[in-house]
Coordinates of C-alpha atoms in Angstrom, one line a residue:
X1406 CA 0.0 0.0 0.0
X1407 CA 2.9 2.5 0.8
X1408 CA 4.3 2.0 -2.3
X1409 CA 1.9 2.1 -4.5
X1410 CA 1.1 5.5 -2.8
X1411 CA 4.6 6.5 -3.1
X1412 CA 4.8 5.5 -6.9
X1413 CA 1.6 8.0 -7.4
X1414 CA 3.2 10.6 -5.8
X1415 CA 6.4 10.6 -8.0
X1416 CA 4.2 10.5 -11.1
X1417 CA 2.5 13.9 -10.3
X1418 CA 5.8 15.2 -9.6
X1419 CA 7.1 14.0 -12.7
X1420 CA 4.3 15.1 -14.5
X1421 CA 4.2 18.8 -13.0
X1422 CA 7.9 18.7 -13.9
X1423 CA 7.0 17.8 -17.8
X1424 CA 4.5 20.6 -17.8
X1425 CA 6.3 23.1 -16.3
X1426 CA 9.2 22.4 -19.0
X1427 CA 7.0 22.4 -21.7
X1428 CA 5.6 25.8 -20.6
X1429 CA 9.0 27.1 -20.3
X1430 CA 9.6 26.0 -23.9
X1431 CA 7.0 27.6 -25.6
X1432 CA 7.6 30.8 -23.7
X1433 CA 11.3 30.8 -24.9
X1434 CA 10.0 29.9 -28.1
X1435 CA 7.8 32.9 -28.1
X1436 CA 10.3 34.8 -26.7
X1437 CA 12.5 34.0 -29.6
X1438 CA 10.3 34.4 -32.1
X1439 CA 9.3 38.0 -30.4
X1440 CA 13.2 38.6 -30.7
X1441 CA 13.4 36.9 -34.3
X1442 CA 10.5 39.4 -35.4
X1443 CA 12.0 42.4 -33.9
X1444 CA 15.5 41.8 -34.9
X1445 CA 14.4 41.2 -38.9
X1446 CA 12.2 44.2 -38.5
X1447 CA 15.4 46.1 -37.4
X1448 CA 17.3 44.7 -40.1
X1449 CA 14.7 45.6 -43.0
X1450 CA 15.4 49.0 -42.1
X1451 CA 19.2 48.9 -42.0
X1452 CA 19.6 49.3 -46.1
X1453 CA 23.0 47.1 -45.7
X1454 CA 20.9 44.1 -45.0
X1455 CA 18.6 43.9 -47.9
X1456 CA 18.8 43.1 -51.4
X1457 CA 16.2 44.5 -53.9
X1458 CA 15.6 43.7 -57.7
X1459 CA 13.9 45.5 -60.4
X1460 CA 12.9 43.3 -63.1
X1461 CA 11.5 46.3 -65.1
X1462 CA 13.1 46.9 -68.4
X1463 CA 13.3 50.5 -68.3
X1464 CA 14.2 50.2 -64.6
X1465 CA 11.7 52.4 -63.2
X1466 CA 11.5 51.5 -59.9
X1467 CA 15.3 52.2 -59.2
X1468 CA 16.7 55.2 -57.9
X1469 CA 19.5 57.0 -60.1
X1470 CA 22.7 57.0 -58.4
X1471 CA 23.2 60.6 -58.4
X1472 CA 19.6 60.8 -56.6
X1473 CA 20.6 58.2 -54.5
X1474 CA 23.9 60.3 -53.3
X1475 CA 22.3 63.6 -53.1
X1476 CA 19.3 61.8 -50.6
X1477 CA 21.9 60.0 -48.3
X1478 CA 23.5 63.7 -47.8
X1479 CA 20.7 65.3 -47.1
X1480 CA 21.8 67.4 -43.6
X1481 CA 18.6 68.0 -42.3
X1482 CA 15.1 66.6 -42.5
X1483 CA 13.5 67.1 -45.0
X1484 CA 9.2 67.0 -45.0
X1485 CA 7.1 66.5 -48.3
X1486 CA 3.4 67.2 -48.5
X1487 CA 1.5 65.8 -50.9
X1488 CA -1.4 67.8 -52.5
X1489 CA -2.3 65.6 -55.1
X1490 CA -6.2 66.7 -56.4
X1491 CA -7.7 65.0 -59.3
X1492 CA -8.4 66.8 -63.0
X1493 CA -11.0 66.9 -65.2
X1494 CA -10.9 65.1 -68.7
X1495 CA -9.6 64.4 -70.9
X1496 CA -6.9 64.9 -68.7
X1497 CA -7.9 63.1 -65.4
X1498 CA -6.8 59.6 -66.2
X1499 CA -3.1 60.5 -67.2
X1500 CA -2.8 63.2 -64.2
X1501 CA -4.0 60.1 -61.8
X1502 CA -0.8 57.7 -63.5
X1503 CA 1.4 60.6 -63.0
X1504 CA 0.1 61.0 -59.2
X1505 CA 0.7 57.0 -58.8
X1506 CA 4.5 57.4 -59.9
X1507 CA 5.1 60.4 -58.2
X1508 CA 4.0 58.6 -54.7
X1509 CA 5.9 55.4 -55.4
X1510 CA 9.3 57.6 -56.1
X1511 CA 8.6 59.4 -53.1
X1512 CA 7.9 55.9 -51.6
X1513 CA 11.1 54.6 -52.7
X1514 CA 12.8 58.5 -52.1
X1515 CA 11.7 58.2 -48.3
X1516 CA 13.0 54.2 -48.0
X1517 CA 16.7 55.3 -48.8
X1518 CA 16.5 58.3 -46.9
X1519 CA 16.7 56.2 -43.2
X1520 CA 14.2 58.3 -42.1
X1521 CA 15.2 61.8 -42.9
X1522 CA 12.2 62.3 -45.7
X1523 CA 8.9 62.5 -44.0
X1524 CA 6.3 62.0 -46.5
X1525 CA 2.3 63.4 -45.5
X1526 CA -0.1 62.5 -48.2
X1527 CA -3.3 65.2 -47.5
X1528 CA -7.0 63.3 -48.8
X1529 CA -7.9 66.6 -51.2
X1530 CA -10.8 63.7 -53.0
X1531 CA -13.5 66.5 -51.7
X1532 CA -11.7 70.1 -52.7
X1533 CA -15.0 71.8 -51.2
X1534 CA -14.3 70.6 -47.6
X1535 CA -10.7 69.6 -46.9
X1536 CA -9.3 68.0 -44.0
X1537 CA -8.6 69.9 -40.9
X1538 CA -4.7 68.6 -41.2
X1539 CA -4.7 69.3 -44.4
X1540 CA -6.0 73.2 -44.3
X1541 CA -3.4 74.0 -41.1
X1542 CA -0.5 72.6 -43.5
X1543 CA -1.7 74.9 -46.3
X1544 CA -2.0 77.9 -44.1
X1545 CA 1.6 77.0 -42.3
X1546 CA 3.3 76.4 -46.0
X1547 CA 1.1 79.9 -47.5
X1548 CA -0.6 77.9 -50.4
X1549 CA -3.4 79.7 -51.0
X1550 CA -4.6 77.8 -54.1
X1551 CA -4.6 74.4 -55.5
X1552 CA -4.4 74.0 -59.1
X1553 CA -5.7 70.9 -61.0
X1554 CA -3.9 68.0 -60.5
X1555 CA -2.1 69.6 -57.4
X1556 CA 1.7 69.7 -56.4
X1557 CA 4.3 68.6 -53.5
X1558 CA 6.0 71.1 -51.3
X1559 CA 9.4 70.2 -50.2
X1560 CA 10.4 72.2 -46.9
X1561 CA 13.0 72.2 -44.6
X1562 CA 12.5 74.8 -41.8
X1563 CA 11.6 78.1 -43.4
X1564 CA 12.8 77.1 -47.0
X1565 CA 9.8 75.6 -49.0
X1566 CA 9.9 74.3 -52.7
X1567 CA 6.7 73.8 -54.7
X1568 CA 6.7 71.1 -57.4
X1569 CA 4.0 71.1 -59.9
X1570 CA 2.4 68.2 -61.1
X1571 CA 2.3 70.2 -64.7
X1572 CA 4.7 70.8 -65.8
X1573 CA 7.5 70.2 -63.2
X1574 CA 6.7 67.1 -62.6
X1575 CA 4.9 65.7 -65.8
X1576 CA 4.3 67.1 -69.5
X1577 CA 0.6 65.9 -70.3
X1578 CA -1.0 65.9 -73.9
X1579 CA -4.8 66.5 -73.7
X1580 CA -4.6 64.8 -76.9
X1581 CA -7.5 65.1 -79.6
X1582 CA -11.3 64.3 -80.1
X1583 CA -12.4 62.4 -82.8
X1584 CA -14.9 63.6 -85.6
X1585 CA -15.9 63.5 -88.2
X1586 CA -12.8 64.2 -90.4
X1587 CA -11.0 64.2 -87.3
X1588 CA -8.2 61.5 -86.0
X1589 CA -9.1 60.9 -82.5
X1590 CA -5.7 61.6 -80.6
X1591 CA -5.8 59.8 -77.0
X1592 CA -4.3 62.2 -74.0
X1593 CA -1.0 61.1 -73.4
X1594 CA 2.1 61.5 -71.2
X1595 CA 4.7 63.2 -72.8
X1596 CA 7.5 62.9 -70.6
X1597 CA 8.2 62.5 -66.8
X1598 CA 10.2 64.5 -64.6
X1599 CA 9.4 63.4 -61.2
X1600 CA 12.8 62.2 -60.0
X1601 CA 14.9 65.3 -61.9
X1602 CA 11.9 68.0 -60.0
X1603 CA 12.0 65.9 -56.4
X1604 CA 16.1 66.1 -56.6
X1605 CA 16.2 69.4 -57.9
X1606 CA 13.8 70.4 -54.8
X1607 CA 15.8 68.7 -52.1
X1608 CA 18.8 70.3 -53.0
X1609 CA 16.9 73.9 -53.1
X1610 CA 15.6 73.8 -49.5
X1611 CA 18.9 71.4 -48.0
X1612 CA 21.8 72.7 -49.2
X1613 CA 21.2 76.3 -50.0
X1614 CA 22.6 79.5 -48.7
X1615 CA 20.0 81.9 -48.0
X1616 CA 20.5 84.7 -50.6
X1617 CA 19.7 88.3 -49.8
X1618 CA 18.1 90.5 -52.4
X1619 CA 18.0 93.9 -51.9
X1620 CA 15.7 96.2 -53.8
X1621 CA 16.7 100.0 -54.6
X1622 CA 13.7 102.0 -53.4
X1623 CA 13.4 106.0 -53.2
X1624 CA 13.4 106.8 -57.2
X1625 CA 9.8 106.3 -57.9
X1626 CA 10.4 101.9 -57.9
X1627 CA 7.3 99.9 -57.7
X1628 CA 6.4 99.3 -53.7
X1629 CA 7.5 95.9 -52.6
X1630 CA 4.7 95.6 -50.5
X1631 CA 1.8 96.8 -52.0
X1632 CA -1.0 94.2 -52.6
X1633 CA -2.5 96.5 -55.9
X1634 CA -2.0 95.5 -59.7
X1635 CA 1.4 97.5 -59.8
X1636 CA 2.7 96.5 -56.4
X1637 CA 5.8 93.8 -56.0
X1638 CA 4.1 92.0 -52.6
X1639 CA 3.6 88.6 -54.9
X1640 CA 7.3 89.1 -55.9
X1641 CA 8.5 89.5 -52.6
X1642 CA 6.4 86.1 -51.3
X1643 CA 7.5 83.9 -53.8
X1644 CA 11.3 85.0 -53.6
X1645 CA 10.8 84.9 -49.6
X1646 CA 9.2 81.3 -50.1
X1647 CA 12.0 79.9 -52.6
X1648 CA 14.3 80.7 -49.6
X1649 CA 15.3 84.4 -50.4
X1650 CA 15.9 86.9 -48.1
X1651 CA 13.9 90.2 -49.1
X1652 CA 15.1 93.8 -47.7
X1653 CA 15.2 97.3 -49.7
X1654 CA 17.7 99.9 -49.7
X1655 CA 17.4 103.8 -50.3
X1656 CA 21.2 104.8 -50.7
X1657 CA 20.1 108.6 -50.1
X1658 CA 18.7 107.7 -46.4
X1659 CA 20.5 104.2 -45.4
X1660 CA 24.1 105.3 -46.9
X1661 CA 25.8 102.3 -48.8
X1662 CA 24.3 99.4 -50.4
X1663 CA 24.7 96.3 -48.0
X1664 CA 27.7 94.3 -47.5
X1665 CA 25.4 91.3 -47.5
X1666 CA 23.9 91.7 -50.8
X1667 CA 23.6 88.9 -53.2
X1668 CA 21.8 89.7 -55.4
X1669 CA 20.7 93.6 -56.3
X1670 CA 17.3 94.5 -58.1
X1671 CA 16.8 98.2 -59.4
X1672 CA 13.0 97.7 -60.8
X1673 CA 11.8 100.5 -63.1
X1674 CA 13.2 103.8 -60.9
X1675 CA 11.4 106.8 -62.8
X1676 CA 14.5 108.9 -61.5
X1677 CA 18.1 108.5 -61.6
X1678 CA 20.6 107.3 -59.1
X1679 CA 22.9 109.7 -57.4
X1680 CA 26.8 110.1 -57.7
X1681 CA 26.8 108.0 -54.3
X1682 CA 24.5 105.4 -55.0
X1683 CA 25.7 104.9 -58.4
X1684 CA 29.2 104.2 -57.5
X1685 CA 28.0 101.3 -55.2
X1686 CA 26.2 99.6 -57.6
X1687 CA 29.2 99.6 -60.1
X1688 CA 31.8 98.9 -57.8
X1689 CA 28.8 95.6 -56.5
X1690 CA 28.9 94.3 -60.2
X1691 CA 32.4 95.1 -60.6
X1692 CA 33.5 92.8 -57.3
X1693 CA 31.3 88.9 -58.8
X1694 CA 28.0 90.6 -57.7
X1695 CA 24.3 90.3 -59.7
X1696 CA 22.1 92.8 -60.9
X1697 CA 18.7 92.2 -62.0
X1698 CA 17.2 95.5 -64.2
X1699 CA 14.0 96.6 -65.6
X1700 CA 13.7 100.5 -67.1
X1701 CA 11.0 102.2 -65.8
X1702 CA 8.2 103.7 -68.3
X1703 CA 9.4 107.2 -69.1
X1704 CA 12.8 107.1 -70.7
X1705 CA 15.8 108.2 -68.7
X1706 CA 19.2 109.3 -69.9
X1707 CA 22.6 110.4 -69.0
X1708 CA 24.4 110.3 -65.6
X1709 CA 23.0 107.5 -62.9
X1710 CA 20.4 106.5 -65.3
X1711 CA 19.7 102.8 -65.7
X1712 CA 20.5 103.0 -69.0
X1713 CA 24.4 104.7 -68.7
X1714 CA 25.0 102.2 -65.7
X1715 CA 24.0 99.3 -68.3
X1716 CA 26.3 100.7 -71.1
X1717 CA 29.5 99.4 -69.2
X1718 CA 28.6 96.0 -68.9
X1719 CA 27.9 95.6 -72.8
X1720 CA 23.9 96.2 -72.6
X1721 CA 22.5 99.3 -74.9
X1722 CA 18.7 100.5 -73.7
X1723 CA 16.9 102.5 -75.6
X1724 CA 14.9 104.5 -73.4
X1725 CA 12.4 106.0 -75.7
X1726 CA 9.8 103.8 -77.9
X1727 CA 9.1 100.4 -76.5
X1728 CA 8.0 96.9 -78.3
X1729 CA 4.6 96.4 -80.1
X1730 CA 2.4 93.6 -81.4
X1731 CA -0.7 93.7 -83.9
X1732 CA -3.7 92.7 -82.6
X1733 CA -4.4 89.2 -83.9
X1734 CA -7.7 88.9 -85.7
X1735 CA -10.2 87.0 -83.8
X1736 CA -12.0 85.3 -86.6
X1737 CA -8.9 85.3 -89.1
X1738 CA -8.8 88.4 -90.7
X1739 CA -6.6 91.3 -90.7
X1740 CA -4.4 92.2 -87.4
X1741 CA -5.7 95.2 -85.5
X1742 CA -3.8 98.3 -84.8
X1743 CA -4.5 101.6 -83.3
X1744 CA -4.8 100.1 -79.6
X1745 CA -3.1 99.9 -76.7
X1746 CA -3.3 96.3 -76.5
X1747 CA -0.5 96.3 -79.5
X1748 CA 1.9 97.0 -76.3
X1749 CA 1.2 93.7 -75.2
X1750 CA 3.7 90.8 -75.8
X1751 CA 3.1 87.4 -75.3
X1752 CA 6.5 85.5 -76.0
X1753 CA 6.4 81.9 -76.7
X1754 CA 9.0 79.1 -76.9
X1755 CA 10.2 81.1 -80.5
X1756 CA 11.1 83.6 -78.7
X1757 CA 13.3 81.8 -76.1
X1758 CA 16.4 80.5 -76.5
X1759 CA 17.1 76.6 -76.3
X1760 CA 19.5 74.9 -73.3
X1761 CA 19.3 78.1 -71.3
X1762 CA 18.7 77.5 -67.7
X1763 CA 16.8 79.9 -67.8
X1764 CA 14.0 79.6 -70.7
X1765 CA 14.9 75.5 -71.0
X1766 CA 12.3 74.8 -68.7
X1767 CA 9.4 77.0 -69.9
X1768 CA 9.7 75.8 -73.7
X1769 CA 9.6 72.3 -72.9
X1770 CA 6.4 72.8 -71.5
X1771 CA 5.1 75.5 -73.6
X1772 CA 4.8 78.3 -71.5
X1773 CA 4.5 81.8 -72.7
X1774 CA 6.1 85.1 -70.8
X1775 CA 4.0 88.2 -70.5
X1776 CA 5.2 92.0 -71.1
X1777 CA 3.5 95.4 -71.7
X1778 CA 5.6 98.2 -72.4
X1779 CA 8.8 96.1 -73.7
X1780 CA 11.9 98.6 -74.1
X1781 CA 14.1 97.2 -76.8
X1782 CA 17.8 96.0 -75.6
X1783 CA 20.6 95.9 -77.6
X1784 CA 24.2 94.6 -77.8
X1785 CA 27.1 97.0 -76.8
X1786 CA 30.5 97.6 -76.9
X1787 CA 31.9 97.7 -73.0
X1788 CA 34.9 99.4 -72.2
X1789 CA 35.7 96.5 -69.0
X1790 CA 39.0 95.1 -68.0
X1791 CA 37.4 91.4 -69.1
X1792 CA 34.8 90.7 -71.8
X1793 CA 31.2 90.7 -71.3
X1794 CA 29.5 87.6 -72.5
X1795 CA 26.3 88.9 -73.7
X1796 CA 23.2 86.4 -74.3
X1797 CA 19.9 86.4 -75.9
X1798 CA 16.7 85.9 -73.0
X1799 CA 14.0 86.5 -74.9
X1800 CA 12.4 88.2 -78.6
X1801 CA 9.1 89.9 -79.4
X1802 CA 7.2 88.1 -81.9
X1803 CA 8.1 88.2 -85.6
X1804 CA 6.3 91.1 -87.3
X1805 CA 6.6 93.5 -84.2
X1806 CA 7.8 97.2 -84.7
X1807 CA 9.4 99.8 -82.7
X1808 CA 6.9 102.2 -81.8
X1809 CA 7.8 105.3 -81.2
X1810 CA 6.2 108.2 -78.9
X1811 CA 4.1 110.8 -80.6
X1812 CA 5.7 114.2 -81.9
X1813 CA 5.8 116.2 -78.3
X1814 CA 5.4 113.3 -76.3
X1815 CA 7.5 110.6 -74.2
X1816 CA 4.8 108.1 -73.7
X1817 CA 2.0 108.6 -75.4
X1818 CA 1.7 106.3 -79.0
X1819 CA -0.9 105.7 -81.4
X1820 CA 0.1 102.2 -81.8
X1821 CA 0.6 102.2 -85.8
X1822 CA 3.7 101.8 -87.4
X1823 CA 5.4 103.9 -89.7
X1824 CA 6.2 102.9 -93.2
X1825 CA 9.7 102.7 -92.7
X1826 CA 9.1 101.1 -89.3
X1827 CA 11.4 98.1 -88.8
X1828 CA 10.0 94.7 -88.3
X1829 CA 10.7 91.6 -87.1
X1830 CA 12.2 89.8 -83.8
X1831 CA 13.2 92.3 -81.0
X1832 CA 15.8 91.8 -78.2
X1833 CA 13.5 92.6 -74.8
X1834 CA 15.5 90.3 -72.2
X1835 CA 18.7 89.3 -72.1
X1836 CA 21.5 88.0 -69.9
X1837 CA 25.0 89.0 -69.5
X1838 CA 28.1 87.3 -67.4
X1839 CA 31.8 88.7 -67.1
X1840 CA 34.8 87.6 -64.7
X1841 CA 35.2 90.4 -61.6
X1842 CA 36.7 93.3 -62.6
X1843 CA 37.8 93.5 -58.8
X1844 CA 38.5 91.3 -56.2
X1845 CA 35.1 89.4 -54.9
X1846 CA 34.7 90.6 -50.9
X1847 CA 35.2 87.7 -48.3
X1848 CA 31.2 86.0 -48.4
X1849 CA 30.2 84.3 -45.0
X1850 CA 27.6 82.6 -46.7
X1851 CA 29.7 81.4 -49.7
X1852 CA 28.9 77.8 -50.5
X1853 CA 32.2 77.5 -52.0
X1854 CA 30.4 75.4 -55.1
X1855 CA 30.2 78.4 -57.5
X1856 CA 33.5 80.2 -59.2
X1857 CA 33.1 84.5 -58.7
X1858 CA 31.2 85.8 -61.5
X1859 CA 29.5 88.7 -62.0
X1860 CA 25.6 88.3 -63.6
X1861 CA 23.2 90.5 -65.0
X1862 CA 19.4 90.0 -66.0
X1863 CA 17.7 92.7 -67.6
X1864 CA 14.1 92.7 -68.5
X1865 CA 12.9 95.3 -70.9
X1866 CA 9.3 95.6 -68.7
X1867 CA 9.3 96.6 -65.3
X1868 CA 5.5 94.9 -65.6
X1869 CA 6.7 91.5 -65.9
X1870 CA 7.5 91.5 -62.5
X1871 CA 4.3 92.9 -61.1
X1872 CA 1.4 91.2 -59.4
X1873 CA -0.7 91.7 -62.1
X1874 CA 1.6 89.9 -64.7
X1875 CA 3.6 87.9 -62.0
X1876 CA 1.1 84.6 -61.7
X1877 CA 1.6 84.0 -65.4
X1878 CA 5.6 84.9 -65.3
X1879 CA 6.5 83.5 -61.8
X1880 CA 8.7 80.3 -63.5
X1881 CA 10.3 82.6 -66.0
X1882 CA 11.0 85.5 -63.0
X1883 CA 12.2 82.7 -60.5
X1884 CA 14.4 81.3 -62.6
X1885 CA 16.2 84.5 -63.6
X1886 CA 16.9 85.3 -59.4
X1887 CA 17.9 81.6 -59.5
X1888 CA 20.5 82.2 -62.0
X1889 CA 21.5 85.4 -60.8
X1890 CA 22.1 84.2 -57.7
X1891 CA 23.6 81.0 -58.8
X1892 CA 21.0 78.3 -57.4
X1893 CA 20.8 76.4 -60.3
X1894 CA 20.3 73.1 -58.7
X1895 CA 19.3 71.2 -62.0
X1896 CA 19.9 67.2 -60.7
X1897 CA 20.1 65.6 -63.9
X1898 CA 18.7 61.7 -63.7
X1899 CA 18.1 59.3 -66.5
X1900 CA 15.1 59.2 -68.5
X1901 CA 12.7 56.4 -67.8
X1902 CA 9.8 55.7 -70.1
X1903 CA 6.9 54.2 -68.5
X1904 CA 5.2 53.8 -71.8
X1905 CA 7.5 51.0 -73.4
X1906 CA 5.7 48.1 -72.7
X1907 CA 5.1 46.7 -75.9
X1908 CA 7.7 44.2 -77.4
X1909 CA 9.3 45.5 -80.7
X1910 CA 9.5 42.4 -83.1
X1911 CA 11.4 44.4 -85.9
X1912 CA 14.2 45.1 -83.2
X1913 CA 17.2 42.6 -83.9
X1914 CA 16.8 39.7 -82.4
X1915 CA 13.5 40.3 -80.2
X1916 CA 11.7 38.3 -82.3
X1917 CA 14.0 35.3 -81.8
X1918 CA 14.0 35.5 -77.8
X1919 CA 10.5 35.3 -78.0
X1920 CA 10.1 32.5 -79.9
X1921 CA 12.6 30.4 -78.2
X1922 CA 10.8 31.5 -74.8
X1923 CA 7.9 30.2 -76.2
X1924 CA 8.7 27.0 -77.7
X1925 CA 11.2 26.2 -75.7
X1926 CA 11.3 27.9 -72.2
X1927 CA 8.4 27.4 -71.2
X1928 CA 8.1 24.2 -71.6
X1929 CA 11.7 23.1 -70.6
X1930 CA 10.1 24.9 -66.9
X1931 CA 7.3 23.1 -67.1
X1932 CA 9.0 19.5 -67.7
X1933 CA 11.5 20.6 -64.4
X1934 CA 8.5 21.6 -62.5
X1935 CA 6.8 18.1 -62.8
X1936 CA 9.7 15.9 -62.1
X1937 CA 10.5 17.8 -59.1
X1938 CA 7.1 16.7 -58.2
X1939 CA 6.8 13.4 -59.2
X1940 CA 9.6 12.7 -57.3
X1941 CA 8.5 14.0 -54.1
X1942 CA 5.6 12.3 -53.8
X1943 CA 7.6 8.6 -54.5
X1944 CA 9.6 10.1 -51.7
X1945 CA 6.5 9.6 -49.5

C-alpha cells in the first residue's frame, strides 16, 4: 500500500515537472520568435541588409545613383506634403498615373533616406471641404490655391519648394477628339520628370545658402509691399518662399548698399541714381556681384540712369519707344492696330532660346512670358577690363515694330507703325556674365560650389514682375533670381519611359527570344516543375 502511494506521488511530480518544461519551452519559443520578429524588423530597415531587384526593363523602380547620393547627404530633414487633387478630362486619367508614380518615387525616395524624408499624403478627393490637417499645412506652408492635379511642397525649416504636377513634374497631352474628319488623338504622357523635380527640390531647400536681395527703393520703384496690380508683394512672397531673403535699400537715407547683398534689383526707378548710390552699384557688379534691371516707363538718360549704368557692362537701352504687337484677328482676318493692346507681348517658346537654364524649362512645356511696355535692348561695346559675355533671353514676336512716342510726347503712342518702321524679332531680355573686374569681398555665406562671377538680367518691362503679370511669369522671374544668384540646382537623372511596354519584333533579335521563350522555355520549366514533383511524392 505505501508503495503504491509513493509510486503515485512521484508521477505527479514528474508530471508537473513535464509541464512546467513544456511551458518554459514555448515561452522561450515565443520569446525567440518575439526577438526573431524584432530583430528582422530592425534589419529591413538597416539598407546594408537587404537586397532588392527591379525586373522592369526600363528600370523604373530604381533610384538614379546621383539621386541616390544627393538623398543620403541630405543634412537636415526634410518633409514633403502631398497635394495631389484630381483633373477633369480628358486629362484626369493621365494626371492620376502621373500621381501614382510620383508617390511610389517618393515611396522609394523616403526608404533610402533612413528616415530623414517625412512623407504626408493630404485626402484633397473632396476640394470643397478639406481635411482639418490638411487646411493647417496649407495655411503653415502659405498655399493659397490648388491647381488641377495639385503639387508637392518640399520644406526644410523656413525654406519651401513647390513642385507642380504640370509641368514640373509631368508634360501631359490633352490629346484630340475624334470627328468627323478628325483622328481621335488619346491624351498622353509626354514625358516625366518626377525624379529630376523631387532632386532638384531637395537640394533647393537642404543645401542652400539663403540669398539676400535687396531692392533699390526712393526713385519712384514699384512698392514691394503693395498688394495692388502694380505692387511687387507677390514678388516679394514667392522669392521669400523659394528661400530668399527680401530687404530694400534707399542709398540717399540708409548710406551704402549692403555688404550682405547677393543679389541687387533696381526695378523701373522713374528717376536717376545719385553720384553715391551709383558708385555702389558699379563697384557691386564690378567685385562677382548680380544685378537684376527693368527700365522704368518714361525714358531716362545720362548720368546715374539705368541706361548709362548698363552701357558698361555691354547692354544698350533704348529708353524712348518700346515693343509692339498687332492685334491678332479673332476670326482670321486682318491684325488690328490703333490700340493699346498692340503694347502687349506674349512671348512663346520662338522667342526663347534653347538649353538656357533659364528659358529651358518654360519651352519644354510650352509656357509663354508676359510684357506690356517692352523697351528694346541691344548689344554693346563695353569698355571692361574682361569681356562681357552677352546672351539672348527673350524676342518679341516676328512682325513686331518699334513704336515710337508721338511728336511732343514721351509716352504717349498711337500704336501704328510707320512705313519705314522696322519689323521683325526684338531683343526685350537678355542676360550678361563677365569675370570680376575687382577682387570678390570675403562672403560668409559662400557655399564655395560656384566660381566668382558677375551676372546680369535685364528685363525690358518693369510689368513683368508685377502682381498683375507675375502669376503668369513666376517660373520665368524665379528662374532669372535663381540664376542670378547662382542656385541652379538642375539634378540631372536618367530618362525612364513608363510607356514601353510593348515588345518591338522588328528590333534585332526580339523576335528570336521570344520565340525560343515560347517554344522552348516554357516548356523546358514546365518538364522541371513536374519531375521535381513526381519525385517527391515517391519520396513519400
Amino acid at each position: 500500500m505505501g508503495v503504491t502511494i509513493q509510486s503515485s506521488a512521484f508521477e505527479k511530480r514528474r508530471a508537473r515537472r513535464a509541464r512546467l518544461a513544456t511551458l518554459a519551452q514555448v515561452a522561450l519559443a515565443a520569446l525567440l520568435a518575439l526577438a526573431a520578429v524584432l530583430l528582422i524588423t530592425w534589419l529591413s530597415e538597416r539598407r546594408g541588409f537587404r537586397a532588392r531587384f527591379d525586373l522592369t526593363r526600363s528600370a523604373e523602380n530604381t533610384l538614379d545613383p546621383v539621386s541616390v547620393s544627393v538623398i543620403e547627404k541630405l543634412p537636415v530633414e526634410i518633409a514633403i506634403d502631398v497635394f495631389f487633387r484630381g483633373a477633369d478630362p480628358p486629362l484626369s486619367g493621365e494626371v492620376a498615373k502621373a500621381q501614382n508614380r510620383m508617390r511610389k518615387l517618393l515611396r522609394r525616395a523616403a526608404d533610402e533616406s533612413g528616415g530623414r524624408i517625412v512623407i504626408e499624403d493630404h485626402d484633397l478627393s473632396n476640394v470643397a471641404r478639406l481635411p482639418a490637417r490638411a487646411q493647417a499645412r496649407m495655411g503653415e506652408l502659405k498655399i493659397t490655391a490648388l491647381e488641377p492635379g495639385g503639387m508637392l511642397v518640399v520644406s526644410a525649416g523656413t525654406r519651401r519648394e513647390l513642385v507642380r504636377l504640370r509641368p514640373d513634374i509631368a508634360d501631359l497631352d490633352p490629346g484630340q477628339p475624334g470627328g468627323p474628319g478628325v483622328h481621335y488623338q488619346p491624351p498622353r504622357t509626354v514625358s516625366f520628370r518626377g525624379e529630376e523635380a523631387l532632386m532638384s527640390a531637395l537640394l533647393k531647400v537642404s543645401l542652400a545658402t539663403t540669398k539676400k536681395v535687396v531692392f533699390t527703393q526712393g526713385h519712384g520703384e514699384p512698392d514691394l509691399v503693395s498688394v495692388d496690380h502694380y505692387g511687387l508683394s507677390l514678388l516679394k512672397g514667392e522669392l521669400e518662399g523659394d528661400g530668399f531673403e527680401v530687404v530694400t535699400w534707399d542709398g540717399a537715407r540708409a548710406g551704402p548698399l549692403p555688404a550682405d547683398c547677393d543679389v541687387l534689383v533696381v526695378l523701373g526707378p522713374e528717376q536717376v541714381l545719385t553720384s553715391a548710390e551709383s558708385a555702389d552699384v558699379r563697384k557691386f557688379v564690378d567685385a562677382g556681384g548680380r544685378l537684376i534691371a527693368a527700365p522704368g516707363v518714361r525714358p531716362l538718360a545720362g548720368e546715374g540712369s539705368l541706361a548709362a549704368l548698363l552701357a558698361d557692362y555691354g547692354v544698350r537701352l533704348l529708353a524712348r519707344g518700346v515693343v509692339a504687337y498687332p492685334l491678332p484677328a479673332t476670326a482670321g482676318g486682318a491684325p488690328h492696330y490703333g490700340l493699346e493692346e498692340c503694347g502687349d507681348l506674349a512671348i512663346g517658346f520662338e522667342g526663347m532660346p534653347a538649353l538656357n537654364p533659364i528659358t529651358e524649362p518654360l519651352r519644354r512645356s510650352g509656357r509663354r512670358v508676359l510684357m506690356r511696355g517692352a523697351h528694346v535692348l541691344e548689344r554693346a561695346e563695353s569698355d571692361g577690363a574682361t569681356p562681357v559675355s552677352v546672351r539672348d533671353l527673350l524676342r518679341s514676336p516676328e512682325d513686331s515694330w518699334h513704336e515710337l512716342p508721338l511728336p511732343g510726347t514721351e509716352d504717349r503712342f498711337d500704336w501704328k507703325p510707320e512705313n519705314d518702321s522696322e519689323r521683325g524679332r526684338f531683343l526685350v531680355a537678355l542676360q550678361a556674365s563677365f569675370s570680376p573686374r575687382a577682387k570678390p569681398p570675403e562672403r560668409a555665406n559662400d557655399d564655395g560650389r560656384s566660381r566668382p562671377e558677375s551676372r546680369i538680367v535685364v528685363i525690358g518691362s518693369k510689368d513683368s514682375f508685377q502682381n498683375y503679370l507675375l502669376p503668369s511669369n513666376r517660373d520665368f522671374i524665379l528662374n532669372c533670381f535663381n540664376w542670378a544668384g547662382s542656385r541652379e540646382y538642375r539634378v540631372k537623372v536618367s530618362k525612364t519611359n513608363p510607356e514601353a511596354r510593348r515588345i518591338d519584333v522588328k528590333s534585332e533579335g526580339s523576335l528570336a527570344r521570344v520565340t525560343w521563350i515560347a517554344l522552348f522555355g516554357l516548356p523546358l520549366i514546365s518538364a522541371v516543375l513536374g519531375i521535381a514533383t513526381v519525385w517527391r511524392r515517391n519520396r513519400r
